[in-house]
Amino acid sequence: MLLCSGIWSSPRSQCHTATTKRMTIKRVLHWQPNVGTSVNSQILNEVSQCVESINGVKEGRWKATLTFYKPMLRDQSLASEFPRDFLGIMVPECPNKYFFVIRTQRIVLEADSTIQTIMEKLQSYKMRVALNFEGFQYQLGDFQLRVGKVVPTHSENLRGIVMEVEYLPISSIEKSRQIMEEFLEIWQEALSKRTLPGHFMPMEPNFIEYGLSDHYSSQHTAVQYATVMAQLIASVQSVQSMRN
Amino acid sequence: MECVVQGIIETQHVEALEILLQGICGVQRDRLRVHEICLKNNPNLGNVASEVRLLCDLEQPEPTWTVKHLGGAMRGAGAEQISVLVRTMVESKVSKNALRLFNALGYKLDHELLRVGFAFHFQRGAQITVTVSSVNKMLKLHATDEAVPVTPGIQLVEVTAPASSENYTEVASAVSSFCEYLAPLLHLSKPGVSTGVVPTAAAAAVSLMSDGGGTTLFSPHTTRIKTAGLAWSI
């Protein structure tokens, strides 16, 4: 039932300039390499092929960006007073919007993209590192899948692999939970047959802590990307500590 | 970027001003109730002092937020010849967490105000906004229900128009031309250049408030103005 094609697809809300409109449910997963292994482009290819093998229809490209901001401080010894995980995120569904997340303080803000100009003029935070999440998206019945690589802008140095699974008919997180879990089980099982050195980690942030409701929105997506980023960093640091 | 002029008017003449604006603008006024929170950066943060304003529109069914940054005014001989202030201005509509976010980033409250009044938005050579409001201060933190006027009996009139580096002279000219129509009631000038109330305000207000419409006012520049109620001619 889940993978049948031809089922209706609900119209998705567009981002509104004034307030966040409801969007359909999305889960963002990151690739967790097995201990002692690292992510590579072959894994990315295998994942993409797996989507197509379960009748995912390639639709086109997608790209999200995530930027780390760093405070401009006169006295570096006071750095602990300022957030180290201040992120700016752009998602493809909302090209005129920009999202800020401070994950450790559970803050998410949606803004018009002009907020970037304001940050530049304030001269208090500057962009430190920017990453692209980019790849192809696939239609699979009531689901839309996006498979993407994580690379620094202006570089092809693969830092990770992410996947978005979007269930189109529903915008309630709780109401879609079961069907989403069932789909992820099917997906993980299909992928496991390729015996890849790792797996996708489904992580769901506690959206309530961010003040977000059960109705899914682009702010939820931004929070997920911030969470995924934290996991990717933790994975890299874990690998580095093992090597040392 | 925006062009801006300001002036003050006695509260007793605001109704007359509203009648005049109604006639000039040809649009309905919008009610205004905006909580303005001005934040400044931690002294250790950034190489320069920076200020950002959070504006919460309390007139909406659900409060909406805007972040606004006002930059430096245009300077030089060209700027001095323009009767309006031209300054950089960037704003962004945001969700409700703006205050929490900026506090977390190191921006602290400098002052807050509540502006209550009305606004006219119209097109006359430029997209012009006229706001007439009392400026109120809060006796307790964020207590907008307990705000009191900063200057009782006096209200602030502000005329603004968005501009760009390509068209600011035209926009400034449009704003200046518009301001001439308000001259009987108040004088508008660059922010920071105080001119006080105009001596003709009382008489002009009486004329505007008199019954039957059709009152004719003359601006100092001898442009005949008729109030709404009769055909408007410029």
Coordinates of C-alpha atoms in Angstrom, one line a residue:
Chain A
M1 CA 0.0 0.0 0.0
L2 CA 2.7 2.4 0.9
L3 CA 4.7 2.0 -2.3
C4 CA 1.8 2.0 -4.8
S5 CA 2.0 4.7 -7.3
G6 CA -0.9 6.7 -8.5
I7 CA -2.3 7.6 -5.1
W8 CA -3.3 11.2 -4.7
S9 CA -0.7 13.7 -3.5
S10 CA -2.0 16.5 -1.3
P11 CA -1.2 20.1 -2.3
R12 CA 1.6 21.3 -0.2
S13 CA 1.4 24.7 1.5
Q14 CA 3.8 27.3 0.3
C15 CA 5.8 29.4 2.7
H16 CA 4.1 32.6 3.6
T17 CA 5.9 35.8 4.2
A18 CA 4.1 36.6 7.4
T19 CA 3.7 33.3 9.3
T20 CA 4.7 29.7 8.8
K21 CA 2.2 27.7 6.9
R22 CA 1.7 24.0 7.6
M23 CA 3.7 21.7 5.5
T24 CA 3.6 17.9 5.1
I25 CA 5.6 15.6 7.3
K26 CA 9.3 15.2 6.7
R27 CA 11.9 13.2 8.4
V28 CA 15.6 13.9 7.9
L29 CA 18.0 11.1 8.3
H30 CA 21.8 11.0 8.2
W31 CA 24.1 8.2 7.2
Q32 CA 25.9 6.7 10.2
P33 CA 29.0 4.8 9.0
N34 CA 30.0 1.7 10.8
V35 CA 32.8 2.0 13.3
G36 CA 36.1 2.1 11.4
T37 CA 34.5 3.2 8.1
S38 CA 33.8 6.5 6.5
V39 CA 31.2 7.9 4.1
N40 CA 32.1 7.8 0.4
S41 CA 30.4 8.5 -2.9
Q42 CA 29.9 4.8 -3.6
I43 CA 27.5 4.6 -0.7
L44 CA 25.7 7.6 -2.1
N45 CA 25.3 5.8 -5.4
E46 CA 24.1 2.7 -3.8
V47 CA 21.5 4.6 -1.8
S48 CA 20.2 6.3 -5.0
Q49 CA 20.1 3.0 -6.8
C50 CA 18.1 1.5 -4.0
V51 CA 15.5 4.2 -4.2
E52 CA 15.1 3.6 -7.9
S53 CA 14.9 -0.1 -7.3
I54 CA 11.8 0.3 -5.2
N55 CA 10.2 2.3 -8.0
G56 CA 11.2 5.8 -6.9
V57 CA 10.9 8.1 -9.9
K58 CA 13.7 10.6 -10.2
E59 CA 12.2 14.2 -10.4
G60 CA 15.0 16.6 -10.2
R61 CA 17.7 18.2 -8.0
W62 CA 17.4 19.7 -4.6
K63 CA 19.6 21.7 -2.4
A64 CA 19.6 23.0 1.2
T65 CA 22.3 25.0 2.8
L66 CA 23.5 25.3 6.4
T67 CA 25.9 28.0 7.7
F68 CA 27.8 28.1 10.9
Y69 CA 28.0 31.6 12.4
K70 CA 30.8 32.7 14.7
P71 CA 30.7 35.6 17.1
M72 CA 33.1 38.5 16.5
L73 CA 34.6 39.0 19.9
R74 CA 37.0 41.6 21.3
D75 CA 38.0 39.3 24.1
Q76 CA 38.2 35.6 23.0
S77 CA 38.3 34.5 26.7
L78 CA 34.6 35.4 26.9
A79 CA 33.6 33.1 24.0
S80 CA 31.7 30.8 26.4
E81 CA 29.1 33.6 26.9
F82 CA 28.0 33.3 23.3
P83 CA 26.5 30.3 21.4
R84 CA 28.8 28.1 19.5
D85 CA 26.1 26.4 17.5
F86 CA 24.4 29.4 15.9
L87 CA 23.2 28.1 12.5
G88 CA 21.6 29.6 9.5
I89 CA 19.6 27.3 7.2
M90 CA 17.9 27.6 3.8
V91 CA 15.5 24.9 2.6
P92 CA 14.4 24.5 -1.0
E93 CA 10.7 24.8 -0.2
C94 CA 11.1 28.3 1.0
P95 CA 13.5 30.2 -1.2
N96 CA 12.6 33.6 0.3
K97 CA 13.1 32.4 3.9
Y98 CA 16.0 31.9 6.2
F99 CA 16.0 29.9 9.4
F100 CA 18.2 30.4 12.5
V101 CA 18.7 27.6 15.0
I102 CA 20.6 27.6 18.3
R103 CA 20.2 23.9 19.1
T104 CA 21.7 23.9 22.6
Q105 CA 19.1 26.5 23.6
R106 CA 16.3 25.0 21.6
I107 CA 15.7 28.1 19.6
V108 CA 14.4 28.3 16.0
L109 CA 13.5 31.4 14.2
E110 CA 12.0 31.7 10.7
A111 CA 12.7 35.0 8.9
D112 CA 12.5 36.6 5.5
S113 CA 15.8 36.1 3.7
T114 CA 16.6 39.9 4.3
I115 CA 17.6 38.8 7.8
Q116 CA 20.9 37.8 6.3
T117 CA 21.5 41.4 5.3
I118 CA 20.6 42.6 8.8
M119 CA 23.2 40.1 10.3
E120 CA 25.8 41.4 7.9
K121 CA 25.1 45.0 8.9
L122 CA 25.2 44.2 12.6
Q123 CA 28.8 42.9 12.2
S124 CA 28.5 40.9 15.3
Y125 CA 28.5 37.4 13.8
K126 CA 30.1 36.2 10.6
M127 CA 29.8 33.2 8.5
R128 CA 32.4 30.6 9.4
V129 CA 31.5 27.5 7.4
A130 CA 28.8 26.8 4.9
L131 CA 27.6 23.4 3.8
N132 CA 25.4 22.2 1.0
F133 CA 23.0 19.4 1.2
E134 CA 22.3 18.5 -2.4
G135 CA 21.2 15.6 -4.6
F136 CA 18.2 14.2 -6.4
Q137 CA 14.6 13.9 -5.3
Y138 CA 12.3 11.0 -6.0
Q139 CA 8.6 10.5 -6.1
L140 CA 7.3 7.2 -4.5
G141 CA 3.6 7.1 -4.2
D142 CA 2.6 9.3 -1.3
F143 CA 6.2 9.8 -0.4
Q144 CA 8.9 12.1 -1.7
L145 CA 12.4 11.1 -1.1
R146 CA 15.5 13.2 -1.3
V147 CA 19.0 11.7 -1.2
G148 CA 21.9 14.1 -0.9
K149 CA 25.5 14.6 -0.1
V150 CA 26.9 16.9 2.4
V151 CA 29.7 19.0 1.0
P152 CA 31.3 22.4 1.9
T153 CA 30.3 25.1 -0.5
H154 CA 32.9 25.3 -3.4
S155 CA 34.1 21.9 -2.6
E156 CA 33.3 18.3 -3.4
N157 CA 34.8 16.9 -0.2
L158 CA 32.1 14.5 1.0
R159 CA 31.3 15.1 4.6
G160 CA 28.1 13.1 4.9
I161 CA 25.0 11.7 3.3
V162 CA 21.4 12.7 4.2
M163 CA 18.0 11.6 3.2
E164 CA 14.6 13.3 3.5
V165 CA 11.5 11.2 3.6
E166 CA 8.4 13.3 3.2
Y167 CA 4.8 11.9 3.5
L168 CA 2.6 14.2 1.5
P169 CA -1.0 13.6 2.6
I170 CA -0.7 14.7 6.3
S171 CA 0.7 17.6 8.2
S172 CA 0.2 16.2 11.7
I173 CA 3.3 14.6 13.1
E174 CA 1.4 12.2 15.5
K175 CA -1.1 11.1 12.9
S176 CA 1.6 10.3 10.4
R177 CA 3.9 8.6 12.9
Q178 CA 2.9 5.0 12.2
I179 CA 2.9 5.2 8.5
M180 CA 6.2 7.0 8.5
E181 CA 7.7 4.3 10.8
E182 CA 6.4 1.6 8.5
F183 CA 7.9 3.2 5.5
L184 CA 11.2 3.6 7.2
E185 CA 11.2 0.0 8.1
I186 CA 10.6 -1.0 4.5
W187 CA 13.3 1.3 3.3
Q188 CA 15.9 0.2 5.8
E189 CA 15.2 -3.4 4.9
A190 CA 15.6 -2.7 1.2
L191 CA 18.8 -0.9 1.9
S192 CA 20.2 -3.6 4.1
K193 CA 20.3 -6.0 1.2
R194 CA 23.1 -4.0 -0.3
T195 CA 25.2 -4.7 2.8
L196 CA 26.6 -1.2 3.0
P197 CA 29.0 -0.2 5.8
G198 CA 26.5 1.8 7.8
H199 CA 22.9 2.8 8.0
F200 CA 20.6 5.8 8.1
M201 CA 19.9 7.1 11.6
P202 CA 16.3 8.3 12.1
M203 CA 16.4 10.9 14.8
E204 CA 13.5 13.0 15.8
P205 CA 14.2 16.1 17.8
N206 CA 11.9 17.0 20.6
F207 CA 10.0 19.7 18.7
I208 CA 8.0 20.7 21.7
E209 CA 11.2 22.0 23.3
Y210 CA 11.6 24.4 20.4
G211 CA 8.0 25.6 20.9
L212 CA 6.8 23.9 17.8
S213 CA 3.4 22.3 17.4
D214 CA 2.2 19.0 16.1
H215 CA 1.6 20.6 12.7
Y216 CA 4.7 20.2 10.6
S217 CA 6.4 23.3 9.2
S218 CA 9.7 24.4 7.7
Q219 CA 10.8 25.3 11.1
H220 CA 10.6 21.6 12.0
T221 CA 12.8 20.9 8.9
A222 CA 15.3 23.5 10.0
V223 CA 15.5 21.9 13.5
Q224 CA 16.1 18.5 12.0
Y225 CA 18.9 19.8 9.8
A226 CA 20.5 21.4 12.9
T227 CA 20.2 18.1 14.7
V228 CA 21.6 16.1 11.8
M229 CA 24.5 18.5 11.7
A230 CA 25.3 17.9 15.3
Q231 CA 25.3 14.2 14.7
L232 CA 27.6 14.5 11.7
I233 CA 30.0 16.5 13.8
A234 CA 29.8 14.0 16.6
S235 CA 30.6 11.2 14.2
V236 CA 33.6 13.0 12.7
Q237 CA 34.9 13.8 16.2
S238 CA 34.4 10.2 17.2
V239 CA 36.4 8.9 14.3
Q240 CA 39.2 11.4 15.0
S241 CA 39.4 10.5 18.6
M242 CA 39.7 6.8 17.7
R243 CA 42.5 7.6 15.3
N244 CA 44.3 9.5 18.0
Chain B
M1 CA 17.1 52.5 2.3
E2 CA 14.3 54.9 3.2
C3 CA 13.5 58.6 3.2
V4 CA 12.1 59.9 6.5
V5 CA 10.9 63.1 8.1
Q6 CA 9.3 63.7 11.5
G7 CA 7.3 66.3 13.3
I8 CA 5.2 66.7 16.4
I9 CA 1.6 67.8 16.8
E10 CA -0.5 68.4 19.9
T11 CA -2.9 65.6 20.6
Q12 CA -5.9 68.0 20.4
H13 CA -5.1 68.6 16.7
V14 CA -4.7 64.9 15.8
E15 CA -8.3 64.5 14.7
A16 CA -7.9 67.5 12.3
L17 CA -4.8 65.9 11.0
E18 CA -6.6 62.7 10.4
I19 CA -9.3 64.6 8.4
L20 CA -6.6 66.3 6.3
L21 CA -4.7 63.0 5.7
Q22 CA -7.9 61.3 4.7
G23 CA -8.5 63.9 2.1
I24 CA -5.0 63.9 0.8
C25 CA -4.3 60.1 0.8
G26 CA -7.7 58.9 -0.3
V27 CA -7.4 55.7 1.6
Q28 CA -8.6 54.4 4.9
R29 CA -6.4 54.7 7.9
D30 CA -5.0 51.6 9.7
R31 CA -4.9 51.4 13.4
L32 CA -1.4 51.2 14.9
R33 CA -0.3 49.6 18.0
V34 CA 3.3 48.5 17.8
H35 CA 5.6 47.4 20.6
E36 CA 9.1 48.4 19.7
I37 CA 12.0 46.7 21.5
C38 CA 15.4 48.2 20.9
L39 CA 18.3 45.9 21.6
K40 CA 22.0 46.7 21.7
N41 CA 25.0 44.4 21.5
N42 CA 27.1 43.2 24.4
P43 CA 30.1 45.5 24.5
N44 CA 32.4 42.5 23.8
L45 CA 30.4 41.5 20.7
G46 CA 31.3 42.9 17.4
N47 CA 33.8 45.6 16.4
V48 CA 31.2 48.4 16.4
A49 CA 28.2 49.2 18.6
S50 CA 25.1 47.7 16.9
E51 CA 21.4 48.1 17.5
V52 CA 18.5 46.1 16.2
R53 CA 14.8 46.8 16.7
L54 CA 12.1 44.2 17.2
L55 CA 8.7 45.4 16.3
C56 CA 5.6 43.5 17.5
D57 CA 2.4 44.5 15.7
L58 CA -0.2 44.1 18.4
E59 CA -3.1 45.2 16.2
Q60 CA -3.1 41.9 14.3
P61 CA -5.4 39.0 15.6
E62 CA -2.1 37.3 16.4
P63 CA 0.9 39.5 17.1
T64 CA 3.4 39.6 14.2
W65 CA 7.1 40.4 14.5
T66 CA 9.5 42.3 12.4
V67 CA 13.2 42.8 12.8
K68 CA 14.5 46.2 11.7
H69 CA 17.9 47.6 11.3
L70 CA 18.4 51.4 10.7
G71 CA 21.7 52.4 9.3
G72 CA 23.6 55.6 9.1
A73 CA 22.2 58.6 7.3
M74 CA 23.5 59.7 4.0
R75 CA 26.1 62.4 4.4
G76 CA 27.8 65.0 2.3
A77 CA 26.8 68.1 0.4
G78 CA 24.1 66.2 -1.5
A79 CA 22.5 65.0 1.6
E80 CA 22.4 68.5 3.2
Q81 CA 20.5 69.8 0.2
I82 CA 17.8 67.2 0.6
S83 CA 15.1 68.2 3.1
V84 CA 14.5 64.6 4.1
L85 CA 16.7 62.1 5.8
V86 CA 18.0 59.3 3.6
R87 CA 19.2 56.3 5.5
T88 CA 19.8 52.6 5.1
M89 CA 17.0 50.5 6.4
V90 CA 16.5 46.7 6.3
E91 CA 13.6 44.8 7.8
S92 CA 12.6 41.2 7.9
K93 CA 9.4 39.6 9.1
V94 CA 10.2 36.9 11.6
S95 CA 8.5 34.3 13.8
K96 CA 7.8 34.9 17.4
N97 CA 11.2 33.8 18.8
A98 CA 13.1 36.9 17.7
L99 CA 13.7 38.3 21.2
R100 CA 14.9 35.0 22.6
L101 CA 17.2 34.5 19.7
F102 CA 18.8 38.0 19.9
N103 CA 19.1 37.7 23.7
A104 CA 20.9 34.4 23.2
L105 CA 23.2 36.0 20.6
G106 CA 24.3 38.7 23.1
Y107 CA 21.8 41.5 22.4
K108 CA 20.2 43.1 25.5
L109 CA 17.3 45.4 26.0
D110 CA 18.2 49.1 25.7
H111 CA 14.7 50.5 25.8
E112 CA 11.2 49.7 24.6
L113 CA 8.3 51.8 23.5
L114 CA 4.7 51.3 22.6
R115 CA 3.4 53.4 19.7
V116 CA -0.4 53.8 19.5
G117 CA -2.2 55.7 16.8
F118 CA -2.9 55.2 13.1
A119 CA -1.2 55.1 9.8
F120 CA -2.0 55.9 6.2
H121 CA -0.3 53.9 3.4
F122 CA -0.6 55.4 -0.1
Q123 CA 1.1 56.0 -3.4
R124 CA 1.9 59.6 -4.4
G125 CA 5.1 59.6 -6.4
A126 CA 6.4 57.0 -4.0
Q127 CA 5.0 54.5 -1.6
I128 CA 4.5 56.8 1.4
T129 CA 3.5 55.9 4.9
V130 CA 2.3 58.5 7.4
T131 CA 2.1 57.4 11.0
V132 CA 0.6 59.5 13.8
S133 CA 1.2 58.0 17.2
S134 CA 1.6 58.6 20.9
V135 CA 4.9 57.3 22.1
N136 CA 4.5 55.4 25.4
K137 CA 6.9 53.9 27.8
M138 CA 6.4 50.8 29.9
L139 CA 6.6 51.0 33.7
K140 CA 7.3 47.3 33.9
L141 CA 9.3 45.1 31.5
H142 CA 7.2 44.4 28.4
A143 CA 4.0 45.5 30.1
T144 CA 2.3 47.1 27.1
D145 CA -1.0 47.3 29.0
E146 CA 0.6 49.6 31.5
A147 CA 2.3 52.1 29.2
V148 CA 2.2 55.8 29.7
P149 CA 2.9 58.6 27.3
V150 CA 6.5 59.8 27.2
T151 CA 5.2 63.3 26.2
P152 CA 1.6 63.7 27.3
G153 CA -0.4 65.9 24.9
I154 CA 2.1 65.5 22.1
Q155 CA 2.1 63.0 19.3
L156 CA 4.8 62.0 16.8
V157 CA 4.1 62.2 13.1
E158 CA 6.5 60.3 10.8
V159 CA 6.5 60.2 7.1
T160 CA 8.5 57.4 5.5
A161 CA 9.0 56.0 2.0
P162 CA 11.2 53.1 0.9
A163 CA 14.0 54.1 -1.6
S164 CA 17.0 52.8 -3.3
S165 CA 20.3 54.2 -4.3
E166 CA 18.9 54.7 -7.8
N167 CA 15.7 56.6 -6.9
Y168 CA 16.2 58.2 -3.5
T169 CA 16.2 61.8 -5.0
E170 CA 12.8 61.2 -6.6
V171 CA 11.4 59.6 -3.4
A172 CA 12.8 62.4 -1.3
S173 CA 11.1 64.9 -3.7
A174 CA 7.8 63.1 -3.4
V175 CA 8.0 63.1 0.4
S176 CA 8.9 66.7 0.5
S177 CA 6.0 67.6 -1.8
F178 CA 3.6 65.7 0.3
C179 CA 4.8 67.3 3.5
E180 CA 3.8 70.7 2.1
Y181 CA 0.2 69.8 2.3
L182 CA 0.5 69.2 6.0
A183 CA 2.3 72.6 6.6
P184 CA -0.8 74.3 8.2
L185 CA -0.8 71.7 10.9
L186 CA 2.7 70.7 11.4
H187 CA 6.2 71.1 10.2
L188 CA 8.1 68.0 9.2
S189 CA 11.9 67.8 9.2
K190 CA 14.8 65.4 9.4
P191 CA 14.8 63.4 12.7
G192 CA 16.9 65.2 15.2
V193 CA 16.1 68.6 13.8
S194 CA 13.4 69.8 16.2
T195 CA 11.0 72.4 15.0
G196 CA 8.2 72.2 17.6
V197 CA 4.6 72.8 16.9
V198 CA 3.6 75.3 14.2
P199 CA 1.7 78.5 15.3
T200 CA -0.9 78.0 12.6
A201 CA -1.9 74.6 13.9
A202 CA -4.8 75.7 16.1
A203 CA -6.4 77.8 13.4
A204 CA -5.9 75.1 10.8
A205 CA -7.4 72.5 13.0
V206 CA -10.5 74.6 13.7
S207 CA -10.9 75.0 9.9
L208 CA -10.6 71.4 9.3
M209 CA -13.0 70.4 12.1
S210 CA -15.6 72.9 11.1
D211 CA -18.9 71.5 9.7
G212 CA -19.7 71.0 6.1
G213 CA -16.3 70.2 4.7
G214 CA -15.3 72.5 1.9
T215 CA -12.9 74.4 4.1
T216 CA -10.0 75.8 2.2
L217 CA -6.6 76.0 3.7
F218 CA -3.6 77.7 2.3
S219 CA -0.2 76.3 2.8
P220 CA 2.7 78.6 3.2
H221 CA 3.5 77.8 -0.4
T222 CA 0.1 79.1 -1.6
T223 CA -1.0 75.7 -2.8
R224 CA -4.8 75.7 -2.3
I225 CA -6.0 72.7 -0.4
K226 CA -9.5 71.6 0.1
T227 CA -10.6 69.0 2.6
A228 CA -12.3 65.9 1.7
G229 CA -16.0 66.4 1.1
L230 CA -15.3 68.5 -2.0
A231 CA -13.4 67.5 -5.0
W232 CA -9.7 67.3 -4.2
S233 CA -7.5 69.5 -6.3
I234 CA -3.8 70.1 -6.1

